[in-house]
């Protein structure tokens, strides 16, 4: 059974390399995208932290800013 | 109508959805892989090599669908001067490009045991390669040009020009003599593919669509946070 799944009647090398390439592409794209997102989130938190109280309160009026702060590091 | 798609309103959804979509994607992909690699039957002509279809075909479908959406959104963005649609197009492109590459590479791997060659300059394969070039130009344009108005115009032009290639890809196997087989699945006529192969193909397509949605949402959130970072600088 295992041999049949691995060898696939002599086509195993083609089938497994096609599936491996696909999955490696997915994993790479996912982590690159996640890294870019985390970088922007961290940048936002740093910038937000450097604002004075008045400016921070103005920024907090926007839902989207509050949402970014609450979602940071969760994805 | 466009007001409902304003980033400030939809960010609550787009920022929370990825973790659920990732979970759903892993579940659907696992089922799809078991179906595609173990449970589905081998083909009477191609034997087990047919299993490559379960990654090649969904990848090709999604790369074509993504580019069509990208072109449509570019037209809408261009006509209605709506920058959010340009942002959505920009966020769709990376996943579409990767699916295009996956379709080309897995097609090449499938070509060796079935046609005896890794590559042939036939109409379907060449037109898919041209689509990858359009994706590449589109993504590069976003990196090269800094001026917002200019980059939206240029990327819209690339997307609209590239869309001309979509029907060429679709009908290339009918218009020219190609090594590539004609479509086995049709909405308008009977399918020439057995249901035992159609089910894993459907599951893998659903998994790939979920992955595409996941990358799109993560990319869209990144773009929105970039804009908000610039907004904080202006405070």
CSV table of C-alpha atoms in Angstrom, one decimal:
chain,number,residue,atom,x,y,z
A,1,UNK,CA,0.0,0.0,0.0
A,2,UNK,CA,2.7,2.5,1.1
A,3,UNK,CA,4.9,1.4,-1.8
A,4,UNK,CA,2.0,2.0,-4.2
A,5,UNK,CA,1.4,5.5,-2.8
A,6,UNK,CA,5.1,6.4,-3.0
A,7,UNK,CA,6.0,4.8,-6.4
A,8,UNK,CA,2.7,5.4,-8.1
A,9,UNK,CA,3.4,3.0,-10.9
A,10,UNK,CA,6.6,4.7,-11.8
A,11,UNK,CA,5.1,8.2,-11.9
A,12,UNK,CA,5.8,8.9,-8.2
A,13,UNK,CA,8.8,11.2,-8.9
A,14,UNK,CA,6.6,13.4,-11.1
A,15,UNK,CA,3.5,13.4,-8.9
A,16,UNK,CA,5.4,14.1,-5.6
A,17,UNK,CA,7.5,16.8,-7.2
A,18,UNK,CA,4.4,18.6,-8.5
A,19,UNK,CA,2.7,18.4,-5.2
A,20,UNK,CA,5.8,19.4,-3.3
A,21,UNK,CA,6.5,22.4,-5.5
A,22,UNK,CA,2.9,23.6,-5.0
A,23,UNK,CA,3.0,23.2,-1.2
A,24,UNK,CA,6.4,24.8,-0.9
A,25,UNK,CA,5.2,27.8,-3.0
A,26,UNK,CA,2.2,28.1,-0.7
A,27,UNK,CA,4.2,28.0,2.5
A,28,UNK,CA,6.7,30.5,1.1
A,29,UNK,CA,4.1,32.9,0.0
A,30,UNK,CA,2.2,32.6,3.3
A,31,UNK,CA,5.3,33.4,5.4
A,32,UNK,CA,6.5,36.2,3.2
A,33,UNK,CA,3.0,37.8,3.3
A,34,UNK,CA,2.8,37.3,7.1
A,35,UNK,CA,6.2,38.8,7.6
A,36,UNK,CA,5.3,41.9,5.6
A,37,UNK,CA,2.1,42.3,7.6
A,38,UNK,CA,3.8,41.9,11.0
A,39,UNK,CA,6.4,44.4,9.9
A,40,UNK,CA,3.8,47.0,9.1
A,41,UNK,CA,1.9,46.2,12.4
A,42,UNK,CA,5.1,46.7,14.4
A,43,UNK,CA,5.8,49.9,12.6
A,44,UNK,CA,2.3,51.1,13.4
A,45,UNK,CA,2.6,50.2,17.1
A,46,UNK,CA,6.0,52.0,17.4
A,47,UNK,CA,4.7,55.1,15.7
A,48,UNK,CA,1.6,55.1,17.8
A,49,UNK,CA,3.6,54.7,21.0
A,50,UNK,CA,5.7,57.8,20.1
A,51,UNK,CA,2.6,60.0,19.8
A,52,UNK,CA,1.8,62.5,22.6
A,53,UNK,CA,-1.5,61.9,24.5
A,54,UNK,CA,-3.4,64.5,22.5
A,55,UNK,CA,-2.4,63.0,19.1
A,56,UNK,CA,-2.9,59.4,20.3
A,57,UNK,CA,-6.5,60.3,21.4
A,58,UNK,CA,-7.2,61.8,17.9
A,59,UNK,CA,-5.8,58.7,16.3
A,60,UNK,CA,-7.8,56.4,18.5
A,61,UNK,CA,-11.0,58.1,17.3
A,62,UNK,CA,-10.7,56.0,14.1
A,63,UNK,CA,-12.0,52.5,14.4
A,64,UNK,CA,-9.4,51.1,12.0
A,65,UNK,CA,-6.5,52.4,14.2
A,66,UNK,CA,-8.1,50.8,17.3
A,67,UNK,CA,-8.6,47.6,15.3
A,68,UNK,CA,-4.9,47.5,14.1
A,69,UNK,CA,-3.7,47.9,17.7
A,70,UNK,CA,-6.1,45.2,19.0
A,71,UNK,CA,-5.1,42.7,16.3
A,72,UNK,CA,-1.4,43.2,16.4
A,73,UNK,CA,0.6,40.0,16.8
A,74,UNK,CA,-2.5,37.9,16.7
A,75,UNK,CA,-2.4,36.8,13.1
B,1,UNK,CA,-22.8,51.4,-3.1
B,2,UNK,CA,-19.0,51.8,-2.9
B,3,UNK,CA,-19.4,53.2,0.6
B,4,UNK,CA,-20.0,49.7,1.9
B,5,UNK,CA,-16.5,48.7,0.7
B,6,UNK,CA,-14.7,51.6,2.5
B,7,UNK,CA,-11.5,50.3,4.2
B,8,UNK,CA,-12.6,51.8,7.6
B,9,UNK,CA,-15.8,49.8,7.5
B,10,UNK,CA,-14.5,46.5,6.3
B,11,UNK,CA,-11.2,46.3,8.2
B,12,UNK,CA,-13.0,44.9,11.2
B,13,UNK,CA,-13.8,41.9,9.0
B,14,UNK,CA,-10.6,41.7,6.9
B,15,UNK,CA,-8.4,41.8,10.0
B,16,UNK,CA,-10.2,39.0,11.9
B,17,UNK,CA,-11.0,36.7,9.0
B,18,UNK,CA,-7.5,35.3,8.1
B,19,UNK,CA,-7.2,33.0,11.1
B,20,UNK,CA,-10.6,31.4,10.4
B,21,UNK,CA,-9.8,31.1,6.7
B,22,UNK,CA,-6.4,29.6,7.5
B,23,UNK,CA,-8.0,26.9,9.6
B,24,UNK,CA,-10.6,26.1,7.0
B,25,UNK,CA,-7.9,26.0,4.3
B,26,UNK,CA,-5.9,23.5,6.2
B,27,UNK,CA,-8.9,21.3,6.8
B,28,UNK,CA,-10.1,21.4,3.1
B,29,UNK,CA,-6.5,20.9,1.8
B,30,UNK,CA,-6.0,17.9,4.0
B,31,UNK,CA,-9.2,16.3,2.7
B,32,UNK,CA,-8.2,17.3,-0.9
B,33,UNK,CA,-4.7,15.8,-0.6
B,34,UNK,CA,-6.0,12.5,0.8
B,35,UNK,CA,-8.6,12.3,-2.1
B,36,UNK,CA,-6.1,13.4,-4.7
B,37,UNK,CA,-3.1,11.2,-3.7
B,38,UNK,CA,-4.8,8.1,-2.2
B,39,UNK,CA,-8.5,7.7,-2.8
B,40,UNK,CA,-9.0,8.9,-6.4
B,41,UNK,CA,-8.5,6.2,-9.1
B,42,UNK,CA,-5.7,6.2,-11.6
B,43,UNK,CA,-6.4,7.0,-15.2
B,44,UNK,CA,-6.7,4.2,-17.8
B,45,UNK,CA,-4.3,6.0,-20.1
B,46,UNK,CA,-2.1,8.2,-17.9
B,47,UNK,CA,-2.0,5.9,-14.9
B,48,UNK,CA,-1.0,7.8,-11.7
B,49,UNK,CA,0.5,10.7,-13.6
B,50,UNK,CA,-3.1,12.0,-13.8
B,51,UNK,CA,-2.9,13.0,-10.1
B,52,UNK,CA,-0.9,16.1,-11.2
B,53,UNK,CA,-4.2,17.4,-12.5
B,54,UNK,CA,-5.3,18.0,-8.9
B,55,UNK,CA,-2.8,20.8,-8.5
B,56,UNK,CA,-2.3,21.9,-12.1
B,57,UNK,CA,-5.9,22.6,-13.1
B,58,UNK,CA,-7.0,24.4,-9.9
B,59,UNK,CA,-3.9,26.6,-10.0
B,60,UNK,CA,-4.5,27.5,-13.7
B,61,UNK,CA,-8.2,28.2,-13.0
B,62,UNK,CA,-7.4,30.5,-10.1
B,63,UNK,CA,-4.6,32.4,-11.8
B,64,UNK,CA,-7.0,33.1,-14.7
B,65,UNK,CA,-9.9,34.0,-12.4
B,66,UNK,CA,-7.6,36.3,-10.4
B,67,UNK,CA,-6.3,38.1,-13.4
B,68,UNK,CA,-9.9,38.6,-14.8
B,69,UNK,CA,-10.9,40.1,-11.4
B,70,UNK,CA,-7.8,42.2,-11.4
B,71,UNK,CA,-8.7,43.6,-14.8
B,72,UNK,CA,-12.3,44.2,-13.9
B,73,UNK,CA,-11.4,46.0,-10.7
B,74,UNK,CA,-8.8,48.1,-12.6
B,75,UNK,CA,-11.5,49.2,-15.0
B,76,UNK,CA,-13.9,50.1,-12.1
B,77,UNK,CA,-11.0,51.9,-10.3
B,78,UNK,CA,-10.1,53.8,-13.5
B,79,UNK,CA,-13.7,54.8,-14.4
B,80,UNK,CA,-14.9,55.7,-10.9
B,81,UNK,CA,-11.6,57.0,-9.6
B,82,UNK,CA,-11.9,54.7,-6.6
B,83,UNK,CA,-8.5,54.0,-5.0
B,84,UNK,CA,-9.8,51.2,-2.8
B,85,UNK,CA,-10.4,49.1,-5.9
B,86,UNK,CA,-6.9,49.7,-7.0
B,87,UNK,CA,-5.8,48.5,-3.5
B,88,UNK,CA,-7.9,45.4,-3.8
B,89,UNK,CA,-6.4,44.6,-7.3
B,90,UNK,CA,-2.9,45.1,-5.9
B,91,UNK,CA,-3.6,42.7,-3.1
B,92,UNK,CA,-5.0,40.0,-5.4
B,93,UNK,CA,-2.0,40.0,-7.7
B,94,UNK,CA,0.7,38.1,-5.6
B,95,UNK,CA,-1.5,35.0,-5.1
B,96,UNK,CA,-2.5,35.1,-8.8
B,97,UNK,CA,1.1,35.2,-9.8
B,98,UNK,CA,2.1,32.3,-7.6
B,99,UNK,CA,-0.8,30.2,-8.9
B,100,UNK,CA,0.3,31.1,-12.5
B,101,UNK,CA,3.8,29.8,-11.7
B,102,UNK,CA,2.5,26.7,-10.0
B,103,UNK,CA,0.3,26.0,-13.1
B,104,UNK,CA,3.3,26.4,-15.4
B,105,UNK,CA,5.7,24.3,-13.3
B,106,UNK,CA,3.3,21.5,-12.6
B,107,UNK,CA,2.2,21.5,-16.2
B,108,UNK,CA,5.8,21.1,-17.2
B,109,UNK,CA,6.3,18.2,-14.8
B,110,UNK,CA,3.1,16.6,-16.1
B,111,UNK,CA,4.3,17.1,-19.7
B,112,UNK,CA,7.4,14.9,-19.3
B,113,UNK,CA,5.7,11.6,-18.7
B,114,UNK,CA,2.7,12.3,-21.0
B,115,UNK,CA,4.2,14.2,-23.9
B,116,UNK,CA,7.9,13.2,-23.4
B,117,UNK,CA,9.0,16.8,-23.0
B,118,UNK,CA,9.2,19.4,-20.2
B,119,UNK,CA,8.3,22.3,-22.4
B,120,UNK,CA,6.7,22.9,-25.8
B,121,UNK,CA,6.0,26.3,-27.4
B,122,UNK,CA,2.3,25.4,-27.9
B,123,UNK,CA,-0.5,28.0,-27.8
B,124,UNK,CA,-1.9,27.1,-24.3
B,125,UNK,CA,1.5,27.0,-22.6
B,126,UNK,CA,2.9,30.0,-24.3
B,127,UNK,CA,-0.2,32.1,-23.6
B,128,UNK,CA,0.0,31.0,-19.9
B,129,UNK,CA,3.7,32.2,-19.9
B,130,UNK,CA,2.5,35.5,-21.3
B,131,UNK,CA,0.0,35.8,-18.5
B,132,UNK,CA,2.9,35.3,-16.0
B,133,UNK,CA,4.8,38.1,-17.7
B,134,UNK,CA,1.7,40.4,-17.3
B,135,UNK,CA,1.5,39.5,-13.6
B,136,UNK,CA,5.2,40.2,-13.3
B,137,UNK,CA,4.9,43.6,-15.0
B,138,UNK,CA,1.8,44.5,-12.9
B,139,UNK,CA,3.6,43.7,-9.6
B,140,UNK,CA,6.8,45.4,-10.8
B,141,UNK,CA,4.9,48.6,-11.7
B,142,UNK,CA,3.6,48.8,-8.1
B,143,UNK,CA,7.2,48.6,-6.9
B,144,UNK,CA,8.8,51.0,-9.4
B,145,UNK,CA,6.4,53.9,-9.5
B,146,UNK,CA,5.9,56.0,-6.3
B,147,UNK,CA,3.3,58.4,-7.5
B,148,UNK,CA,-0.2,57.1,-6.6
B,149,UNK,CA,-2.1,58.5,-9.6
B,150,UNK,CA,0.6,57.4,-12.1
B,151,UNK,CA,0.9,53.8,-10.7
B,152,UNK,CA,-2.9,53.3,-10.7
B,153,UNK,CA,-3.0,54.4,-14.4
B,154,UNK,CA,-0.1,52.2,-15.4
B,155,UNK,CA,-1.2,49.1,-13.5
B,156,UNK,CA,-4.7,49.5,-14.9
B,157,UNK,CA,-3.4,49.6,-18.4
B,158,UNK,CA,-1.3,46.5,-17.8
B,159,UNK,CA,-4.3,44.6,-16.3
B,160,UNK,CA,-6.6,45.7,-19.2
B,161,UNK,CA,-4.1,44.8,-21.9
B,162,UNK,CA,-3.3,41.5,-20.1
B,163,UNK,CA,-7.0,40.7,-20.1
B,164,UNK,CA,-7.0,40.4,-23.9
B,165,UNK,CA,-4.8,37.3,-23.3
B,166,UNK,CA,-7.5,35.6,-21.1
B,167,UNK,CA,-9.9,34.4,-23.9
B,168,UNK,CA,-6.8,33.5,-26.0
B,169,UNK,CA,-5.7,31.1,-23.1
B,170,UNK,CA,-9.2,29.7,-22.8
B,171,UNK,CA,-9.8,29.0,-26.5
B,172,UNK,CA,-6.2,28.3,-27.5
B,173,UNK,CA,-6.8,24.6,-27.5
B,174,UNK,CA,-9.8,25.0,-29.8
B,175,UNK,CA,-8.3,27.6,-32.2
B,176,UNK,CA,-4.9,25.9,-32.7
B,177,UNK,CA,-3.5,22.4,-32.9
B,178,UNK,CA,-1.9,22.0,-29.5
B,179,UNK,CA,-0.2,19.4,-27.4
B,180,UNK,CA,-2.4,20.5,-24.6
B,181,UNK,CA,-5.6,18.5,-24.3
B,182,UNK,CA,-9.0,20.2,-24.8
B,183,UNK,CA,-11.0,21.1,-21.7
B,184,UNK,CA,-12.5,18.0,-19.8
B,185,UNK,CA,-14.9,20.2,-17.8
B,186,UNK,CA,-17.5,22.4,-19.2
B,187,UNK,CA,-20.4,24.3,-17.7
B,188,UNK,CA,-22.5,24.2,-20.9
B,189,UNK,CA,-21.9,20.6,-22.1
B,190,UNK,CA,-21.3,17.2,-20.5
B,191,UNK,CA,-18.0,16.7,-18.7
B,192,UNK,CA,-15.6,14.1,-20.0
B,193,UNK,CA,-14.2,13.5,-16.6
B,194,UNK,CA,-15.6,10.8,-14.2
B,195,UNK,CA,-17.2,11.9,-10.9
B,196,UNK,CA,-14.5,10.0,-8.9
B,197,UNK,CA,-12.0,12.5,-10.3
B,198,UNK,CA,-14.3,15.5,-10.3
B,199,UNK,CA,-14.8,15.3,-6.5
B,200,UNK,CA,-11.1,15.6,-5.6
B,201,UNK,CA,-10.6,18.3,-8.3
B,202,UNK,CA,-13.5,20.3,-6.7
B,203,UNK,CA,-12.1,19.9,-3.2
B,204,UNK,CA,-8.6,21.0,-4.3
B,205,UNK,CA,-10.1,23.9,-6.2
B,206,UNK,CA,-11.9,25.0,-3.0
B,207,UNK,CA,-8.7,24.7,-1.0
B,208,UNK,CA,-6.7,26.8,-3.5
B,209,UNK,CA,-9.5,29.4,-3.6
B,210,UNK,CA,-9.3,29.6,0.2
B,211,UNK,CA,-5.6,30.0,0.1
B,212,UNK,CA,-6.0,32.8,-2.5
B,213,UNK,CA,-8.5,34.5,-0.3
B,214,UNK,CA,-6.2,34.2,2.8
B,215,UNK,CA,-3.2,35.8,1.0
B,216,UNK,CA,-5.5,38.5,-0.5
B,217,UNK,CA,-6.8,39.5,3.0
B,218,UNK,CA,-3.3,39.5,4.6
B,219,UNK,CA,-2.0,41.6,1.7
B,220,UNK,CA,-5.0,44.0,1.8
B,221,UNK,CA,-4.5,44.4,5.6
B,222,UNK,CA,-0.8,45.1,5.0
B,223,UNK,CA,-1.6,47.8,2.5
B,224,UNK,CA,-4.2,49.4,4.7
B,225,UNK,CA,-1.8,49.5,7.7
B,226,UNK,CA,0.8,51.1,5.4
B,227,UNK,CA,-1.7,53.9,4.6
B,228,UNK,CA,-2.5,54.3,8.3
B,229,UNK,CA,1.3,54.5,9.1
B,230,UNK,CA,1.5,57.4,6.7
B,231,UNK,CA,-1.6,58.9,8.4
B,232,UNK,CA,0.2,58.8,11.8
B,233,UNK,CA,3.1,60.7,10.3
B,234,UNK,CA,0.8,63.5,9.3
B,235,UNK,CA,-0.8,63.9,12.7
